[in-house]
Short mmCIF file of C-alpha atoms and ligand atoms in Angstrom, two decimals:
data_model
loop_
_atom_site.label_atom_id
_atom_site.label_comp_id
_atom_site.label_asym_id
_atom_site.label_seq_id
_atom_site.Cartn_x
_atom_site.Cartn_y
_atom_site.Cartn_z
CA MET A 102 0.00 0.00 0.00
CA SER A 103 1.30 3.45 -0.82
CA ARG A 104 1.20 6.10 1.85
CA PRO A 105 -1.80 8.42 2.10
CA PRO A 106 -1.19 11.44 -0.13
CA LEU A 107 -0.69 13.96 2.67
CA SER A 108 1.27 11.79 5.10
CA GLY A 109 4.26 13.55 6.60
CA LYS A 110 2.70 16.94 5.89
CA THR A 111 1.76 19.45 8.58
CA ILE A 112 -1.05 21.83 7.83
CA VAL A 113 -1.93 24.82 9.96
CA LEU A 114 -5.62 25.48 9.50
CA GLY A 115 -6.74 28.99 10.41
CA VAL A 116 -10.47 29.25 11.02
CA SER A 117 -12.07 32.68 11.13
CA GLY A 118 -15.51 33.81 12.21
CA SER A 119 -17.94 33.04 9.45
CA ILE A 120 -20.93 30.74 9.61
CA ALA A 121 -18.92 28.51 7.25
CA ALA A 122 -16.61 27.76 10.21
CA TYR A 123 -18.59 24.56 10.74
CA LYS A 124 -17.35 23.29 7.39
CA ALA A 125 -13.78 23.64 8.69
CA ALA A 126 -14.48 20.69 11.02
CA GLU A 127 -15.23 18.46 8.02
CA LEU A 128 -12.19 19.86 6.24
CA THR A 129 -10.03 19.01 9.26
CA SER A 130 -11.36 15.48 9.34
CA ARG A 131 -10.71 14.96 5.63
CA LEU A 132 -7.17 16.35 5.80
CA LEU A 133 -6.47 13.99 8.71
CA GLN A 134 -7.85 11.05 6.73
CA LEU A 135 -5.45 11.93 3.92
CA GLY A 136 -2.60 11.54 6.40
CA ALA A 137 -1.81 15.17 7.28
CA ALA A 138 -1.10 16.45 10.79
CA VAL A 139 -3.44 19.39 11.33
CA GLN A 140 -2.91 22.23 13.80
CA VAL A 141 -6.00 24.38 14.11
CA ALA A 142 -5.87 28.04 15.06
CA MET A 143 -9.12 29.93 15.53
CA THR A 144 -9.98 33.58 15.85
CA PRO A 145 -12.13 34.44 18.88
CA ALA A 146 -15.03 35.08 16.48
CA ALA A 147 -14.67 31.59 14.97
CA ALA A 148 -14.70 30.07 18.47
CA ARG A 149 -18.17 31.58 18.90
CA PHE A 150 -19.44 29.67 15.86
CA VAL A 151 -17.78 26.32 16.57
CA ALA A 152 -16.30 25.14 19.88
CA PRO A 153 -12.51 24.66 19.85
CA LEU A 154 -13.22 21.29 21.47
CA THR A 155 -14.63 20.09 18.13
CA PHE A 156 -11.26 20.62 16.46
CA GLN A 157 -9.30 19.43 19.47
CA SER A 158 -11.26 16.16 19.47
CA LEU A 159 -10.59 15.65 15.77
CA THR A 160 -6.89 16.54 15.79
CA HIS A 161 -5.94 15.38 19.31
CA ARG A 162 -4.05 18.63 19.67
CA PRO A 163 -4.83 21.75 21.63
CA VAL A 164 -6.34 24.44 19.43
CA ILE A 165 -4.69 27.84 19.31
CA THR A 166 -7.42 30.28 20.27
CA ASP A 167 -5.52 33.08 21.90
CA LEU A 168 -2.00 33.78 20.79
CA PHE A 169 -1.73 36.69 23.16
CA ALA A 170 -2.59 35.11 26.48
CA PRO A 171 0.34 36.02 28.75
CA THR A 172 0.66 32.50 30.12
CA SER A 173 0.03 30.68 26.89
CA ASP A 174 2.78 28.04 26.75
CA ILE A 175 0.54 26.06 24.45
CA ALA A 176 0.44 28.93 22.01
CA VAL A 177 4.22 29.30 22.10
CA ASP A 178 4.67 25.56 21.43
CA HIS A 179 2.21 25.59 18.66
CA VAL A 180 3.57 28.66 17.03
CA ALA A 181 6.84 26.73 16.96
CA LEU A 182 4.94 23.92 15.25
CA ALA A 183 3.43 26.42 12.85
CA GLN A 184 6.93 27.32 11.77
CA GLN A 185 7.42 23.75 10.56
CA ALA A 186 4.13 23.78 8.67
CA ASP A 187 4.03 22.77 5.03
CA ALA A 188 0.92 24.83 4.31
CA PHE A 189 -1.13 27.49 6.03
CA VAL A 190 -4.76 27.10 5.00
CA VAL A 191 -7.28 29.73 6.05
CA ALA A 192 -10.81 28.37 5.68
CA PRO A 193 -13.11 30.15 6.00
CA ALA A 194 -11.34 33.49 5.57
CA THR A 195 -13.65 36.39 6.44
CA ALA A 196 -13.29 39.87 4.95
CA ASN A 197 -11.82 40.94 8.27
CA THR A 198 -9.22 38.18 8.30
CA VAL A 199 -8.35 38.80 4.65
CA ALA A 200 -7.75 42.48 5.55
CA ALA A 201 -5.73 41.53 8.61
CA LEU A 202 -3.57 39.14 6.61
CA ALA A 203 -3.04 41.66 3.83
CA HIS A 204 -1.97 44.43 6.17
CA TRP A 205 -0.77 42.47 9.19
CA LEU A 206 -3.13 44.20 11.55
CA ALA A 207 -1.32 43.97 14.86
CA GLY A 208 -3.43 42.19 17.42
CA ASN A 209 -5.15 39.87 14.95
CA PRO A 210 -4.21 36.28 15.86
CA GLY A 211 -4.48 35.09 12.27
CA ALA A 212 -2.12 37.76 11.01
CA THR A 213 0.38 37.11 13.79
CA LEU A 214 0.34 33.40 13.06
CA ALA A 215 0.68 34.02 9.33
CA LEU A 216 3.85 35.95 9.97
CA SER A 217 5.40 33.02 11.77
CA VAL A 218 4.47 30.53 9.04
CA SER A 219 6.76 30.60 6.05
CA ALA A 220 4.82 27.86 4.21
CA PRO A 221 2.56 28.65 1.25
CA MET A 222 -0.74 30.25 2.22
CA ILE A 223 -4.03 29.01 0.80
CA LEU A 224 -6.92 31.35 1.45
CA CYS A 225 -10.52 30.26 1.13
CA PRO A 226 -12.71 33.35 1.46
CA ALA A 227 -16.31 33.05 2.65
CA MET A 228 -18.44 36.12 3.19
CA GLU A 229 -21.50 37.99 1.97
CA HIS A 230 -21.18 38.68 -1.74
CA ASN A 231 -21.19 42.45 -1.34
CA MET A 232 -18.23 42.16 1.03
CA PHE A 233 -16.43 39.83 -1.37
CA ASP A 234 -17.08 42.08 -4.36
CA HIS A 235 -16.08 45.21 -2.42
CA PRO A 236 -13.00 46.88 -3.94
CA ALA A 237 -11.29 46.81 -0.52
CA THR A 238 -11.58 43.00 -0.26
CA GLN A 239 -10.58 42.54 -3.89
CA ALA A 240 -7.55 44.79 -3.38
CA ASN A 241 -6.57 42.85 -0.25
CA LEU A 242 -6.88 39.53 -2.06
CA ALA A 243 -4.83 40.89 -4.98
CA LEU A 244 -2.12 41.99 -2.55
CA LEU A 245 -2.04 38.58 -0.88
CA LYS A 246 -1.92 36.87 -4.27
CA GLN A 247 0.98 39.09 -5.26
CA ARG A 248 2.80 37.86 -2.16
CA GLY A 249 2.27 34.28 -3.25
CA ALA A 250 -0.99 33.30 -1.54
CA VAL A 251 -3.23 30.92 -3.45
CA ILE A 252 -6.87 32.04 -3.39
CA VAL A 253 -9.57 29.37 -3.61
CA GLU A 254 -12.43 31.42 -5.03
CA PRO A 255 -15.75 31.21 -3.20
CA GLU A 256 -18.74 29.74 -5.00
CA GLU A 257 -21.93 31.35 -6.22
CA GLY A 258 -24.96 30.32 -4.29
CA ARG A 259 -27.31 30.99 -1.44
CA LEU A 260 -25.56 32.87 1.37
CA ALA A 261 -26.31 32.89 5.09
CA SER A 262 -28.23 36.18 4.67
CA GLY A 263 -30.61 34.42 2.28
CA LEU A 264 -29.27 36.42 -0.66
CA VAL A 265 -27.72 34.72 -3.65
CA GLY A 266 -24.22 35.68 -4.82
CA LYS A 267 -20.54 34.77 -4.86
CA GLY A 268 -19.35 34.21 -1.33
CA ARG A 269 -19.98 30.60 -0.26
CA LEU A 270 -16.91 28.75 0.94
CA ALA A 271 -15.53 26.72 -1.99
CA ASP A 272 -16.43 23.04 -2.19
CA LEU A 273 -14.22 21.03 0.18
CA ASP A 274 -13.09 18.85 -2.74
CA VAL A 275 -11.74 21.94 -4.46
CA ILE A 276 -10.02 23.15 -1.28
CA ILE A 277 -8.44 19.74 -0.70
CA GLY A 278 -7.41 19.39 -4.33
CA THR A 279 -5.74 22.81 -4.12
CA VAL A 280 -3.93 21.86 -0.90
CA ARG A 281 -2.69 18.66 -2.56
CA HIS A 282 -1.62 20.61 -5.63
CA VAL A 283 0.26 23.23 -3.60
CA LEU A 284 1.91 20.65 -1.33
CA GLY A 285 2.86 18.55 -4.33
CA LEU A 286 4.70 21.38 -6.04
CA SER A 287 7.92 20.29 -4.37
CA GLY A 288 7.32 16.64 -5.37
CA ASP A 289 9.58 14.43 -7.46
CA LEU A 290 7.85 15.41 -10.73
CA ALA A 291 8.18 19.16 -10.10
CA GLY A 292 9.10 20.96 -13.29
CA ARG A 293 7.73 18.17 -15.51
CA ARG A 294 4.75 18.55 -17.82
CA ILE A 295 2.61 15.47 -18.31
CA VAL A 296 -0.31 15.01 -20.67
CA VAL A 297 -2.87 12.36 -19.72
CA THR A 298 -5.92 11.17 -21.64
CA ALA A 299 -8.94 9.50 -20.08
CA GLY A 300 -12.30 8.00 -20.93
CA GLY A 301 -13.90 6.48 -24.00
CA THR A 302 -14.35 8.65 -27.07
CA ARG A 303 -17.86 9.28 -28.39
CA GLU A 304 -18.39 9.07 -32.12
CA PRO A 305 -21.68 10.67 -33.19
CA VAL A 306 -24.15 8.72 -35.31
CA ASP A 307 -26.75 11.49 -35.40
CA PRO A 308 -27.62 14.39 -33.05
CA VAL A 309 -28.92 12.04 -30.32
CA ARG A 310 -26.76 8.91 -30.65
CA PHE A 311 -23.13 8.01 -30.47
CA ILE A 312 -20.84 4.97 -30.49
CA THR A 313 -18.66 4.61 -27.43
CA ASN A 314 -17.08 1.95 -25.21
CA ARG A 315 -17.05 0.91 -21.59
CA SER A 316 -14.11 3.01 -20.39
CA SER A 317 -15.00 4.88 -17.17
CA GLY A 318 -12.01 7.25 -17.28
CA LYS A 319 -10.98 6.25 -13.75
CA MET A 320 -7.47 5.09 -14.67
CA GLY A 321 -6.64 8.30 -16.54
CA HIS A 322 -8.07 10.49 -13.80
CA ALA A 323 -6.03 8.59 -11.21
CA ILE A 324 -2.86 9.21 -13.24
CA ALA A 325 -3.66 12.93 -13.53
CA GLU A 326 -4.30 13.16 -9.79
CA ALA A 327 -1.12 11.26 -8.87
CA ALA A 328 1.04 13.34 -11.24
CA ARG A 329 -0.52 16.54 -9.84
CA ASP A 330 0.21 15.40 -6.27
CA ARG A 331 3.86 14.81 -7.25
CA GLY A 332 4.35 18.30 -8.61
CA ALA A 333 3.92 17.81 -12.36
CA ARG A 334 2.01 20.31 -14.45
CA VAL A 335 -0.77 18.14 -15.77
CA THR A 336 -3.02 18.49 -18.79
CA LEU A 337 -5.91 16.03 -18.64
CA ILE A 338 -7.72 15.46 -21.92
CA THR A 339 -10.87 13.62 -21.00
CA THR A 340 -14.25 12.59 -22.33
CA THR A 341 -15.74 12.27 -18.85
CA PRO A 342 -16.05 14.93 -16.15
CA PRO A 343 -13.19 14.54 -13.67
CA PRO A 344 -13.85 14.24 -9.94
CA VAL A 345 -13.73 17.80 -8.55
CA GLN A 346 -10.79 17.03 -6.29
CA ALA A 347 -8.66 15.73 -9.15
CA ALA A 348 -9.47 18.76 -11.25
CA ALA A 349 -7.97 21.28 -8.81
CA GLY A 350 -4.54 22.17 -10.11
CA VAL A 351 -5.03 20.15 -13.30
CA ASP A 352 -5.57 21.78 -16.69
CA VAL A 353 -8.65 19.88 -17.87
CA ARG A 354 -9.70 19.82 -21.55
CA ARG A 355 -13.00 18.16 -22.41
CA VAL A 356 -13.31 16.41 -25.75
CA ALA A 357 -15.79 13.96 -27.25
CA THR A 358 -14.47 12.33 -30.42
CA ALA A 359 -11.18 10.67 -31.34
CA LEU A 360 -10.47 13.48 -33.81
CA GLU A 361 -11.01 16.10 -31.11
CA MET A 362 -8.79 14.12 -28.75
CA GLN A 363 -6.08 13.88 -31.40
CA ALA A 364 -6.12 17.65 -31.94
CA ALA A 365 -6.04 18.33 -28.19
CA VAL A 366 -3.17 15.87 -27.69
CA ALA A 367 -1.17 17.35 -30.61
CA GLU A 368 -1.45 20.77 -29.03
CA ALA A 369 -0.81 19.67 -25.44
CA VAL A 370 2.30 17.57 -26.10
CA ARG A 371 4.25 20.58 -27.38
CA GLY A 372 6.89 21.14 -24.74
CA ALA A 373 5.59 18.28 -22.58
CA ASP A 374 7.79 15.56 -21.06
CA ALA A 375 5.39 12.63 -21.23
CA LEU A 376 2.11 11.53 -22.79
CA ILE A 377 0.15 8.83 -20.99
CA MET A 378 -2.80 7.60 -23.04
CA ALA A 379 -5.27 5.84 -20.79
CA ALA A 380 -8.19 6.79 -23.02
CA ALA A 381 -10.07 4.12 -24.92
CA VAL A 382 -10.12 5.64 -28.38
CA ALA A 383 -12.73 4.38 -30.83
CA ASP A 384 -10.88 2.87 -33.77
CA TYR A 385 -13.78 3.60 -36.12
CA ARG A 386 -16.33 6.40 -36.43
CA PRO A 387 -19.45 6.75 -38.56
CA ALA A 388 -18.35 8.05 -41.97
CA ALA A 389 -20.72 10.97 -41.55
CA ALA A 390 -22.98 11.80 -38.62
CA ALA A 391 -26.56 12.19 -39.87
CA PRO A 392 -27.59 15.85 -39.53
CA GLN A 393 -31.04 14.87 -38.21
CA LYS A 394 -32.18 12.05 -35.96
CA ILE A 395 -32.28 8.81 -37.96
CA LYS A 396 -35.90 7.61 -38.04
CA LYS A 397 -36.54 3.91 -37.67
CA ARG A 398 -39.23 3.85 -40.34
CA ASN A 399 -36.62 4.95 -42.89
CA ALA A 400 -34.30 2.06 -42.04
CA ASP A 401 -36.59 -0.68 -43.26
CA GLY A 402 -35.67 -3.23 -40.59
CA VAL A 403 -31.91 -3.03 -41.18
CA LEU A 404 -29.81 0.04 -40.57
CA GLU A 405 -26.38 0.09 -42.10
CA LEU A 406 -23.76 2.39 -40.70
CA GLN A 407 -20.61 2.93 -42.63
CA LEU A 408 -17.61 3.26 -40.34
CA VAL A 409 -14.23 4.73 -41.20
CA ARG A 410 -10.92 4.32 -39.39
CA ASN A 411 -9.91 6.90 -36.81
CA PRO A 412 -6.27 7.90 -36.70
CA ASP A 413 -4.06 6.21 -34.12
CA ILE A 414 -3.37 9.09 -31.73
CA LEU A 415 -0.35 7.59 -29.96
CA ALA A 416 1.29 6.52 -33.19
CA SER A 417 0.71 9.97 -34.70
CA VAL A 418 2.61 11.81 -31.92
CA ASP A 419 6.19 12.34 -32.99
CA ALA A 420 7.05 15.00 -30.38
CA PRO A 421 10.03 14.03 -28.20
CA VAL A 422 7.96 12.84 -25.22
CA VAL A 423 7.99 9.63 -23.22
CA LYS A 424 4.97 7.84 -24.68
CA VAL A 425 3.01 5.47 -22.47
CA GLY A 426 0.07 3.41 -23.67
CA PHE A 427 -2.39 0.95 -22.25
CA ALA A 428 -3.36 -2.26 -23.94
CA ALA A 429 -6.81 -3.45 -22.99
CA GLU A 430 -6.92 -7.05 -24.15
CA THR A 431 -9.23 -10.02 -23.86
CA GLU A 432 -6.78 -12.66 -25.11
CA ASN A 433 -3.04 -13.08 -25.85
CA VAL A 434 -2.49 -10.12 -23.56
CA LEU A 435 1.31 -9.90 -23.61
CA GLU A 436 1.85 -10.63 -27.31
CA ASN A 437 -0.76 -8.09 -28.35
CA ALA A 438 0.62 -5.48 -25.95
CA ARG A 439 4.19 -5.99 -27.16
CA ALA A 440 3.08 -5.52 -30.75
CA LYS A 441 1.33 -2.25 -29.84
CA LEU A 442 4.40 -0.98 -28.00
CA LEU A 443 6.47 -1.43 -31.15
CA GLU A 444 3.87 -0.17 -33.64
CA LYS A 445 3.18 3.01 -31.65
CA GLY A 446 6.80 3.75 -30.67
CA LEU A 447 6.12 3.60 -26.91
CA ALA A 448 8.54 3.65 -24.00
CA ILE A 449 6.14 1.65 -21.84
CA ILE A 450 2.83 -0.13 -22.25
CA ALA A 451 0.60 -1.26 -19.41
CA ALA A 452 -1.23 -4.39 -20.48
CA ASN A 453 -4.35 -5.57 -18.78
CA ASP A 454 -6.86 -8.32 -19.25
CA VAL A 455 -10.17 -6.49 -19.25
CA THR A 456 -12.14 -9.69 -18.80
CA ALA A 457 -10.69 -10.12 -15.27
CA PRO A 458 -12.96 -8.79 -12.50
CA ASP A 459 -10.08 -6.97 -10.75
CA SER A 460 -8.94 -5.08 -13.82
CA GLY A 461 -12.02 -4.64 -15.93
CA PHE A 462 -13.89 -1.54 -16.94
CA ASP A 463 -15.19 0.70 -14.19
CA ALA A 464 -13.24 -1.24 -11.51
CA ASP A 465 -11.41 0.74 -8.82
CA THR A 466 -8.48 -1.66 -9.05
CA ASN A 467 -6.30 -2.70 -11.91
CA ARG A 468 -3.82 -5.50 -12.51
CA VAL A 469 -1.31 -4.54 -15.14
CA THR A 470 1.84 -5.95 -16.63
CA ILE A 471 4.28 -3.24 -17.56
CA ILE A 472 6.27 -3.92 -20.71
CA HIS A 473 9.26 -1.69 -21.39
CA ALA A 474 10.73 -0.89 -24.80
CA SER A 475 13.93 -2.42 -23.41
CA GLY A 476 12.10 -5.75 -23.22
CA ASP A 477 11.74 -5.81 -19.43
CA VAL A 478 8.43 -7.13 -18.19
CA GLU A 479 7.01 -6.41 -14.73
CA ALA A 480 3.80 -8.10 -13.61
CA LEU A 481 2.28 -5.94 -10.89
CA PRO A 482 -0.26 -7.32 -8.41
CA THR A 483 -3.85 -6.11 -8.26
CA MET A 484 -3.75 -2.57 -6.84
CA PRO A 485 -6.08 0.41 -6.50
CA LYS A 486 -5.90 2.50 -9.69
CA ILE A 487 -4.21 5.35 -7.82
CA GLU A 488 -1.34 3.02 -6.91
CA VAL A 489 -1.07 1.71 -10.45
CA ALA A 490 -0.85 5.39 -11.44
CA HIS A 491 2.05 5.98 -9.04
CA ALA A 492 3.81 2.82 -10.22
CA LEU A 493 3.62 4.01 -13.84
CA LEU A 494 4.79 7.49 -12.88
CA ASP A 495 7.77 5.97 -11.04
CA ARG A 496 8.79 4.32 -14.34
CA VAL A 497 8.15 7.50 -16.33
CA LYS A 498 10.21 9.50 -13.85
CA ALA A 499 13.10 7.03 -14.12
CA LEU A 500 13.02 7.41 -17.91
CA LEU A 501 12.91 11.21 -17.69
CA ASP A 502 15.80 11.29 -15.23
N1 LIG B 7 -4.89 4.48 -29.00
C1 LIG B 7 -4.70 5.64 -29.71
N2 LIG B 7 -5.42 5.89 -30.83
C2 LIG B 7 -6.31 4.98 -31.30
C3 LIG B 7 -6.51 3.78 -30.59
C4 LIG B 7 -5.78 3.56 -29.43
O1 LIG B 7 -3.87 6.47 -29.31
N3 LIG B 7 -7.01 5.24 -32.37
C5 LIG B 7 -4.09 4.25 -27.79
C6 LIG B 7 -4.89 3.95 -26.55
O2 LIG B 7 -5.12 5.14 -25.81
C7 LIG B 7 -3.98 3.01 -25.78
C8 LIG B 7 -3.24 2.28 -26.87
O3 LIG B 7 -3.31 3.09 -28.01
O4 LIG B 7 -3.05 3.69 -24.98
C9 LIG B 7 -3.78 0.91 -27.18
O5 LIG B 7 -5.16 1.00 -27.39
P1 LIG B 7 -6.03 -0.29 -27.72
O6 LIG B 7 -7.44 0.12 -27.90
O7 LIG B 7 -5.71 -1.34 -26.69
O8 LIG B 7 -5.37 -0.77 -29.06
P2 LIG B 7 -5.59 -0.48 -30.58
O9 LIG B 7 -4.34 0.11 -31.11
O10 LIG B 7 -6.85 0.28 -30.80
O11 LIG B 7 -5.70 -1.94 -31.17
P3 LIG B 7 -6.93 -3.00 -31.11
O12 LIG B 7 -8.19 -2.21 -30.88
O13 LIG B 7 -6.89 -3.65 -32.45
O14 LIG B 7 -6.61 -3.94 -29.99
#
């Protein structure tokens, strides 16, 4: 089993006094589940919305609530801990806290703590939309951004006042994805650019029908997420919507057909280090999609569709990138995969038997055999797709190094 993605990381979570403070408890719990150590610091206003005991019970650490108490040994200890933090996340960040952080308002616990943390700051504003839109708040956020803070934009929606506008705390998946992205920036793939494809292409028959396959996109999304967590700049070209968390910090391009995917790949591989094609590309498409819905009465019992060959995307890429393919097979798995590796000029191919229950379509696990251009063959055990993703990236990294 690989380690949870945030293990070994210390996150200082600053909670300020918005009604969204209750969501910070869930955020804490999820960061802990991902393996992070979380030190919570609350403003006095936040402690009126949610009891510090809630966070203390989750983290098993005292919560910093008053940095200025004269006898606060705990605060001193925990400020020391804050100095070792890998990230300083402020969620929710009120207009007041944003102002205090921008201008270091003396006496504001959040601002004092921020000064002692040298780690990247991730700010998640939550406030009434008129406060968020106010030029003062926008100027403060711009100033913080200029100093390197990452701002996780609030969402549009119904606010505590009952009004609708932009000011709701961002979705926790987006916050967590951003934290993972920021923490990963110092990972072993930092400075690398990786293009990943995912999902089955859709080839239109008419305006309401298409030909596709059983690919769920899970393997490609797992690769994009793993590469993002390790610091790579990732472009994900996908036919299926990615999970929100994976999308944070990933440049996502949505496509439908093989031709669209080919164009997107050709553009994305320029200057990239690796292309990992996990997408199941339709080998054939209807010669021409009917402009109107095909009516059954016109087909006379038999409907003939003429299909034409789609280009082979992997084979068509001649940019100097490490090319990785997948071979989904139902028989003669290794022979077929080896032939594809040669035909498409790949560095690596991951072969899997899609008839097996632990590596079939839509499964959360995969059992692959990695074949290298050098001839080496590695049969990996059944693993969650995220671990298969890391195993492939380990090989890609070795080739890039
Ligand atoms: N692939 C591609 N372009 C295509 C078809 C496949 O780039 N038109 C890529 C897939 O993304 C995968 C690899 O090539 O990484 C192998 O795909 P697969 O469907 O297993 O093989 P095909 O080459 O299509 O051969 P066949 O369908 O005959 O098994």
